[in-house]
Amino acid sequence: MPEYEIKGATDAQNALLHEIANKFSVTDTHLSELAHEVHVYLTNGLSSDTEPKGLPSRVSYIKSTISNDIRAAKKRSSMALGLTISTSTRRMKLASIKFAPGAPDIINKQVFHIRDNVDSAAKLCEEAAVHVAQFINTHGVHEPVPLGVTIDLPLEETSKCGGRVAEDSRACAGFLRNVDIAQGVDAALLRLHLPVRVTSTTNCVISSMVAAQHHFHSTSAALILNHGINAAYYEAPQKITKLADIALGASEARVAINTELARFGENSSVVQPTMWDHRVDRESANTGFHVFEKLVADKYLGEIVRNLITDFMDAQLIFARDTDVSTFSEPYTFFTSYMTIMEDTSDDLHEVGGLLEAGFNVQASYVDRQIVRALCHIVSMRAAKLVGAAVAGVVKKASEARDDQEPIVVSISGQLTEMNQPYVECTIRTAKRVAHALGLSEPVFNVLGEDGYTVGAALSSFSN
């Protein structure tokens, strides 16, 4: 019996399911080609920001030696704050980390929602300062303390402390374009007379890599599986021909690169979207951009599944004909978090049935439940394999930046690490298999969980 053939389903139901499974299947050859193309895009991105077959590969002032800086900070009494600004979820997260010789790290965290009326850079920076004030008052911070800021938007770092928001093809927060986040937040902190100053500004993927280095010193790459997707790695500065900072270019330490992996797929000869992917792209706010991200990221996976379910509905191959299925016609109503139902192994798939009833007011038959579970699995595993192949391309680039032959250590963080374990496991398996096919040492993976960025932002403030 084929992998997705459902016992008890009609021939027409199984035929459509089989067609979808075929359209979403990816071969090992295709995955190796994708990894190779990611590597090419990364290489091209080091020489130019305008290369059609290149990724932005934005250079950070964070260096691979930051693990030494963190170890030095742990030998004395020291403290730092971290602030995450998430424009995609409209949240701010604050964390403090406190070191004392011979004592365990003390970490405090707090989450704040960004108010709906925050619609300008000035208001956002003021909001950040207010939340910093609330945080330090709650946790009794009185002495001067450094603040590392991290944001989920493309960032052109202009110095260790400063960085301007680059053009964001997700169109999340246009009012932040060309804004120096550190400068704005620092000014707002000064107006409130707070003993806090911004000492580093990074993109979230860089801060997540720093957080990983706190636990695993040899971390050389990072992957974020969140509302969007991104990856970072450490590069030899001598290979970054577009680098304008002479001092940074002369560094003996490798420097962090924000690849902006979400941008991969534009002008690609390897990425192969299905007609359902094209539909999601066409109806998105940034049509034609972030092509790869729309195949694999948390924001889009549930929407792909919803489109597949509506095709079954249009063919009258799922749910009873008198069922009110109007909710399924509303975009983004099938959340990616629902896809955990693919792990339901109960005899009657009661978890799948319960979700469809609670979320969509649909009484689903056992065959209907099997179809929905299968669609979730098809979409999720395709995404995980594509991400794994892309990571293998990043691993190859990171390995070329090193003088030794040690395996590349990769950290994984983001919502999907806790929401969808099979996705993460498949990503890691695929990355290892493709890396082997590329002749690389098997990479080592460490899964950090949902949010390492905020602590990573605090740790970034210790960088020299």
XYZ file of C-alpha atoms in Angstrom:
464
model
C 0.000 0.000 0.000
C 1.474 3.456 -0.926
C 2.568 5.567 2.061
C -0.448 7.885 1.962
C -3.146 5.472 0.798
C -5.987 5.465 3.307
C -7.843 2.257 4.060
C -11.584 2.799 3.723
C -11.225 5.864 1.498
C -12.686 5.950 -2.012
C -10.486 5.577 -5.075
C -11.034 9.268 -5.845
C -9.929 10.323 -2.362
C -6.787 8.204 -2.511
C -6.056 9.365 -6.066
C -6.095 13.061 -5.060
C -4.035 12.347 -1.942
C -1.512 10.409 -4.018
C -1.315 13.273 -6.555
C -0.625 15.795 -3.789
C 1.991 13.543 -2.183
C 3.791 13.240 -5.522
C 3.750 17.010 -6.085
C 5.266 17.587 -2.625
C 7.881 14.831 -2.810
C 11.560 15.784 -3.003
C 14.351 13.450 -4.113
C 17.830 13.213 -2.608
C 19.207 14.556 -5.896
C 16.977 17.612 -5.666
C 18.000 18.188 -2.039
C 21.704 18.045 -2.927
C 21.118 20.519 -5.773
C 19.297 22.839 -3.389
C 22.159 22.686 -0.860
C 24.643 23.471 -3.622
C 22.606 26.457 -4.780
C 22.317 27.825 -1.227
C 26.106 27.594 -1.000
C 26.442 29.501 -4.300
C 24.012 32.196 -3.106
C 25.971 32.590 0.138
C 29.279 32.868 -1.718
C 27.900 35.469 -4.119
C 26.409 37.442 -1.240
C 29.863 38.048 0.230
C 30.901 40.103 -2.777
C 27.772 42.095 -3.603
C 24.363 43.019 -2.216
C 22.881 43.207 -5.713
C 23.888 39.812 -7.130
C 20.666 38.249 -8.596
C 21.748 34.787 -7.449
C 22.951 35.877 -4.055
C 21.695 36.333 -0.505
C 22.193 39.623 1.371
C 24.720 37.976 3.750
C 24.728 40.956 6.122
C 27.925 41.330 8.148
C 27.718 41.633 11.940
C 30.249 43.071 14.378
C 29.800 39.952 16.516
C 32.853 37.683 16.250
C 33.352 33.982 16.847
C 35.515 34.851 19.850
C 32.494 36.135 21.766
C 32.447 32.827 23.661
C 35.783 33.950 25.176
C 34.259 37.339 26.046
C 31.356 35.599 27.798
C 33.725 33.349 29.759
C 35.692 36.432 30.845
C 32.467 38.119 32.014
C 31.577 35.047 34.085
C 34.825 35.403 36.059
C 33.652 38.687 37.559
C 30.373 39.992 38.873
C 28.572 41.369 35.827
C 25.095 41.883 34.462
C 23.495 42.684 31.123
C 20.034 43.192 29.667
C 18.674 41.908 26.373
C 15.727 43.295 24.404
C 14.010 41.491 21.526
C 11.774 43.548 19.240
C 9.546 41.198 17.258
C 7.640 43.082 14.578
C 6.036 39.886 13.235
C 4.360 38.978 16.558
C 4.183 42.574 17.887
C 5.934 41.638 21.095
C 8.958 42.786 23.028
C 10.889 40.440 25.274
C 13.334 41.496 27.960
C 15.864 39.357 29.788
C 18.603 39.945 32.295
C 21.582 37.695 32.882
C 23.736 38.031 35.970
C 27.127 36.420 36.493
C 28.995 35.952 39.772
C 32.202 33.912 40.235
C 31.406 30.375 41.372
C 27.633 30.928 41.224
C 25.041 29.744 38.686
C 23.776 32.215 36.103
C 20.691 34.152 37.170
C 18.306 34.806 34.272
C 15.004 36.695 34.387
C 12.623 37.128 31.464
C 9.476 39.092 30.737
C 7.216 39.495 27.687
C 5.403 42.699 26.675
C 2.879 43.276 23.890
C 3.407 46.188 21.503
C 0.311 48.376 21.583
C -1.774 48.780 18.426
C -1.186 52.539 18.263
C 2.593 52.096 17.951
C 2.929 53.052 14.292
C 6.193 54.986 14.116
C 9.835 54.454 14.979
C 9.683 57.094 17.720
C 6.688 55.425 19.376
C 8.346 51.997 19.143
C 11.543 53.242 20.804
C 9.517 55.011 23.516
C 7.578 51.795 24.096
C 10.847 49.862 24.415
C 12.180 52.339 26.978
C 8.978 52.143 29.043
C 9.186 48.338 29.119
C 12.864 48.482 30.098
C 11.862 50.770 32.981
C 9.148 48.347 34.073
C 11.572 45.427 33.863
C 14.413 46.960 35.850
C 11.971 48.213 38.512
C 10.454 44.741 38.833
C 13.852 43.068 39.134
C 15.578 45.700 41.242
C 18.221 46.867 38.765
C 19.765 50.143 39.933
C 23.409 50.176 38.794
C 24.392 51.109 35.207
C 23.889 48.122 32.933
C 24.497 47.442 29.212
C 21.606 46.555 26.903
C 21.850 44.382 23.817
C 19.029 44.894 21.311
C 17.966 42.299 18.747
C 15.255 42.646 16.099
C 13.575 40.329 13.589
C 14.201 42.702 10.653
C 17.182 42.906 8.261
C 19.849 45.017 9.924
C 22.812 46.806 8.392
C 25.186 47.025 11.345
C 27.176 50.256 11.132
C 29.153 49.672 14.344
C 29.098 47.343 17.336
C 26.405 49.520 18.903
C 24.462 50.773 15.892
C 22.613 49.418 12.926
C 19.998 50.637 10.482
C 16.985 48.579 9.458
C 17.420 47.592 5.827
C 14.646 47.161 3.295
C 12.253 44.484 4.552
C 10.614 42.510 1.764
C 8.168 41.014 4.280
C 6.650 44.494 4.666
C 6.307 43.985 8.430
C 7.172 47.471 9.643
C 7.892 49.946 6.873
C 8.179 52.869 9.300
C 11.428 51.363 10.644
C 13.298 51.409 7.343
C 16.667 53.217 7.635
C 16.075 53.794 11.350
C 19.039 53.349 13.706
C 17.383 51.235 16.400
C 20.189 51.670 18.955
C 20.166 55.437 18.584
C 16.396 55.634 18.954
C 16.183 53.336 21.973
C 19.173 55.030 23.645
C 17.556 58.454 23.267
C 14.305 57.151 24.770
C 16.205 55.590 27.698
C 17.957 58.897 28.360
C 14.648 60.772 28.435
C 13.460 58.422 31.193
C 16.760 58.831 33.095
C 17.356 55.081 33.133
C 20.806 53.599 34.022
C 20.806 51.574 30.780
C 22.705 52.097 27.519
C 22.596 50.155 24.256
C 25.962 48.494 23.579
C 25.078 46.099 20.748
C 22.453 45.719 18.032
C 21.902 42.497 16.106
C 19.397 40.560 14.060
C 17.655 37.773 16.002
C 19.521 34.997 14.191
C 22.875 36.443 15.312
C 21.766 36.726 18.939
C 20.453 33.146 18.852
C 23.895 31.964 17.692
C 25.504 33.895 20.565
C 23.070 32.289 23.033
C 24.083 28.882 21.711
C 27.764 29.698 22.213
C 27.059 30.337 25.873
C 26.244 26.625 26.211
C 28.194 25.137 23.292
C 31.334 27.209 22.734
C 32.135 25.750 19.319
C 28.801 26.749 17.717
C 29.504 27.988 14.181
C 26.016 28.267 12.674
C 22.432 28.888 13.742
C 18.983 28.208 12.313
C 15.744 29.914 13.339
C 12.463 28.095 12.673
C 9.928 30.694 13.608
C 7.175 32.778 12.019
C 9.855 33.166 9.364
C 13.146 31.378 8.758
C 16.752 32.506 8.887
C 20.289 31.197 9.324
C 23.646 32.586 10.411
C 27.231 31.378 10.428
C 30.762 32.631 11.101
C 32.800 33.659 8.066
C 36.478 34.504 7.579
C 36.521 38.312 7.059
C 39.156 37.999 4.311
C 36.537 36.245 2.167
C 34.015 39.093 2.481
C 35.090 41.247 -0.453
C 32.226 43.732 0.015
C 33.347 44.494 3.582
C 34.033 48.226 3.961
C 35.190 48.291 7.597
C 38.991 47.947 7.394
C 39.423 47.051 11.059
C 36.762 44.351 10.907
C 38.252 43.018 7.672
C 41.642 42.670 9.343
C 40.221 40.661 12.250
C 41.763 37.264 12.866
C 38.468 36.059 14.316
C 35.602 35.016 12.088
C 32.645 37.394 11.913
C 28.947 36.575 12.100
C 26.902 36.617 8.896
C 23.130 37.059 8.835
C 22.366 35.156 5.629
C 18.690 36.220 5.339
C 17.950 32.692 4.208
C 14.269 33.602 3.818
C 15.228 35.470 0.650
C 16.504 32.281 -0.974
C 14.416 31.099 -3.900
C 14.173 34.376 -5.768
C 15.776 33.704 -9.189
C 16.382 30.086 -8.159
C 16.660 27.300 -10.711
C 16.205 24.612 -8.042
C 13.306 25.670 -5.779
C 10.155 24.086 -7.215
C 6.929 25.531 -5.741
C 3.709 23.610 -6.351
C 0.537 25.282 -7.597
C -0.616 25.517 -3.957
C 2.618 27.323 -3.059
C 2.064 29.722 -5.959
C -1.446 30.377 -4.663
C -0.161 31.230 -1.168
C 2.519 33.480 -2.670
C 0.058 35.254 -4.964
C -2.286 36.023 -2.059
C 0.498 37.139 0.288
C 1.493 40.728 1.111
C 4.900 40.326 -0.571
C 4.197 38.392 -3.767
C 7.350 37.149 -5.474
C 9.583 37.608 -2.441
C 10.744 35.136 0.211
C 9.838 32.240 -2.062
C 11.714 29.630 -0.036
C 10.366 30.893 3.280
C 6.799 30.447 2.031
C 7.466 26.726 1.518
C 8.878 26.056 4.963
C 8.070 28.657 7.648
C 5.555 28.588 10.487
C 3.593 31.507 9.038
C 2.723 29.621 5.840
C 2.597 25.863 6.525
C -0.922 25.895 7.952
C -2.132 28.019 5.044
C -0.740 25.500 2.556
C -2.632 22.726 4.367
C -5.827 24.810 4.339
C -5.527 25.221 0.565
C -5.124 21.466 0.152
C -8.177 20.817 2.313
C -10.253 23.268 0.249
C -9.249 21.396 -2.917
C -10.619 18.211 -1.340
C -13.757 20.183 -0.423
C -14.166 21.553 -3.965
C -13.947 18.005 -5.308
C -16.495 16.924 -2.653
C -14.030 14.358 -1.356
C -14.012 15.392 2.320
C -16.681 16.139 4.957
C -20.407 15.488 4.592
C -22.072 17.583 1.870
C -24.393 19.386 4.317
C -21.456 20.466 6.518
C -20.880 24.197 6.991
C -17.260 24.563 5.888
C -17.256 28.350 5.494
C -14.484 28.793 8.069
C -12.113 26.855 5.825
C -12.608 29.532 3.160
C -11.025 32.197 5.366
C -7.255 32.570 4.784
C -4.885 31.603 7.610
C -7.575 29.987 9.767
C -5.742 26.641 9.812
C -2.879 27.546 12.130
C 0.471 25.839 11.789
C 0.171 24.847 15.463
C -2.751 22.621 14.410
C -0.319 20.476 12.446
C 0.749 18.707 15.633
C -2.312 16.518 14.952
C -0.168 14.553 12.520
C 1.306 12.938 15.634
C -2.136 11.610 16.702
C -1.855 7.799 16.816
C -5.100 7.022 18.654
C -7.410 4.384 17.152
C -10.052 6.906 16.105
C -7.790 9.957 15.706
C -9.862 11.751 18.349
C -7.338 14.618 18.580
C -7.785 15.364 14.875
C -11.557 15.114 15.199
C -11.601 17.333 18.284
C -9.564 20.037 16.572
C -11.780 20.069 13.471
C -14.888 20.305 15.637
C -13.554 22.992 17.982
C -11.777 25.082 15.356
C -14.094 24.690 12.363
C -17.377 23.263 13.750
C -16.937 20.237 11.473
C -17.951 16.688 12.360
C -15.287 14.679 10.542
C -15.511 11.004 9.674
C -12.578 8.692 10.388
C -11.541 8.862 6.719
C -11.759 12.685 6.805
C -9.510 12.721 9.851
C -6.960 10.503 8.138
C -6.916 12.780 5.094
C -6.309 15.916 7.167
C -3.579 14.196 9.175
C -1.912 12.970 5.971
C -1.985 16.467 4.428
C -0.321 17.912 7.540
C 2.380 15.258 7.336
C 2.994 15.773 3.599
C 3.413 19.542 3.945
C 5.485 19.349 7.125
C 7.934 16.721 5.875
C 8.466 18.487 2.542
C 9.290 21.675 4.445
C 11.634 19.922 6.879
C 13.596 18.253 4.078
C 13.990 21.536 2.187
C 15.222 23.294 5.327
C 17.611 20.429 6.064
C 19.111 20.730 2.585
C 19.465 24.510 2.959
C 21.211 24.023 6.305
C 23.640 21.620 4.632
C 24.523 24.454 2.233
C 25.150 26.771 5.196
C 27.245 24.073 6.894
C 29.411 23.770 3.776
C 29.995 27.540 3.760
C 30.772 27.591 7.489
C 33.226 24.703 7.142
C 35.130 26.566 4.407
C 35.654 29.472 6.826
C 37.468 27.284 9.352
C 41.118 26.225 9.355
C 40.391 22.882 10.998
C 38.271 19.902 9.979
C 36.122 19.861 13.103
C 32.395 19.196 12.564
C 30.233 22.302 12.319
C 28.029 22.773 15.389
C 24.583 24.172 14.519
C 22.002 25.544 16.952
C 18.285 25.420 16.182
C 15.751 27.688 17.880
C 12.265 29.034 17.290
C 8.604 28.151 17.793
C 8.682 25.079 15.569
C 11.277 23.408 17.806
C 8.601 23.039 20.475
C 5.533 22.958 18.246
C 6.563 20.277 15.751
C 9.180 17.772 16.891
C 8.896 15.540 13.771
C 9.706 18.600 11.618
C 12.876 19.331 13.593
C 13.971 15.702 13.641
C 13.465 15.394 9.874
C 15.378 18.657 9.321
C 18.362 17.328 11.263
C 18.302 13.916 9.549
C 18.139 15.535 6.123
C 20.918 18.025 6.864
C 23.215 15.221 8.005
C 22.402 13.066 4.965
C 22.909 15.893 2.468
C 26.088 17.057 4.219
C 27.445 13.533 3.838
C 26.541 13.593 0.130
C 28.498 16.852 -0.170
C 31.572 15.196 1.367
C 31.330 17.114 4.663
C 31.848 15.921 8.224
C 28.547 15.190 9.911
C 27.308 18.403 11.580
C 26.320 18.444 15.255
C 22.927 19.918 16.181
C 21.755 21.459 19.443
C 18.093 22.398 19.838
C 17.699 25.428 22.109
C 13.919 25.807 22.152
C 11.661 28.718 21.324
C 13.504 31.819 22.480
C 17.246 32.115 22.794
C 17.454 35.515 21.114
C 16.767 37.706 24.142
C 19.412 36.120 26.359
C 21.670 36.116 23.286
C 21.112 39.863 22.936
C 22.180 40.355 26.560
C 25.275 38.198 26.019
C 26.131 40.160 22.845
C 26.667 43.234 25.005
C 29.794 41.533 26.406
C 31.473 41.339 22.982
C 34.794 43.092 22.467
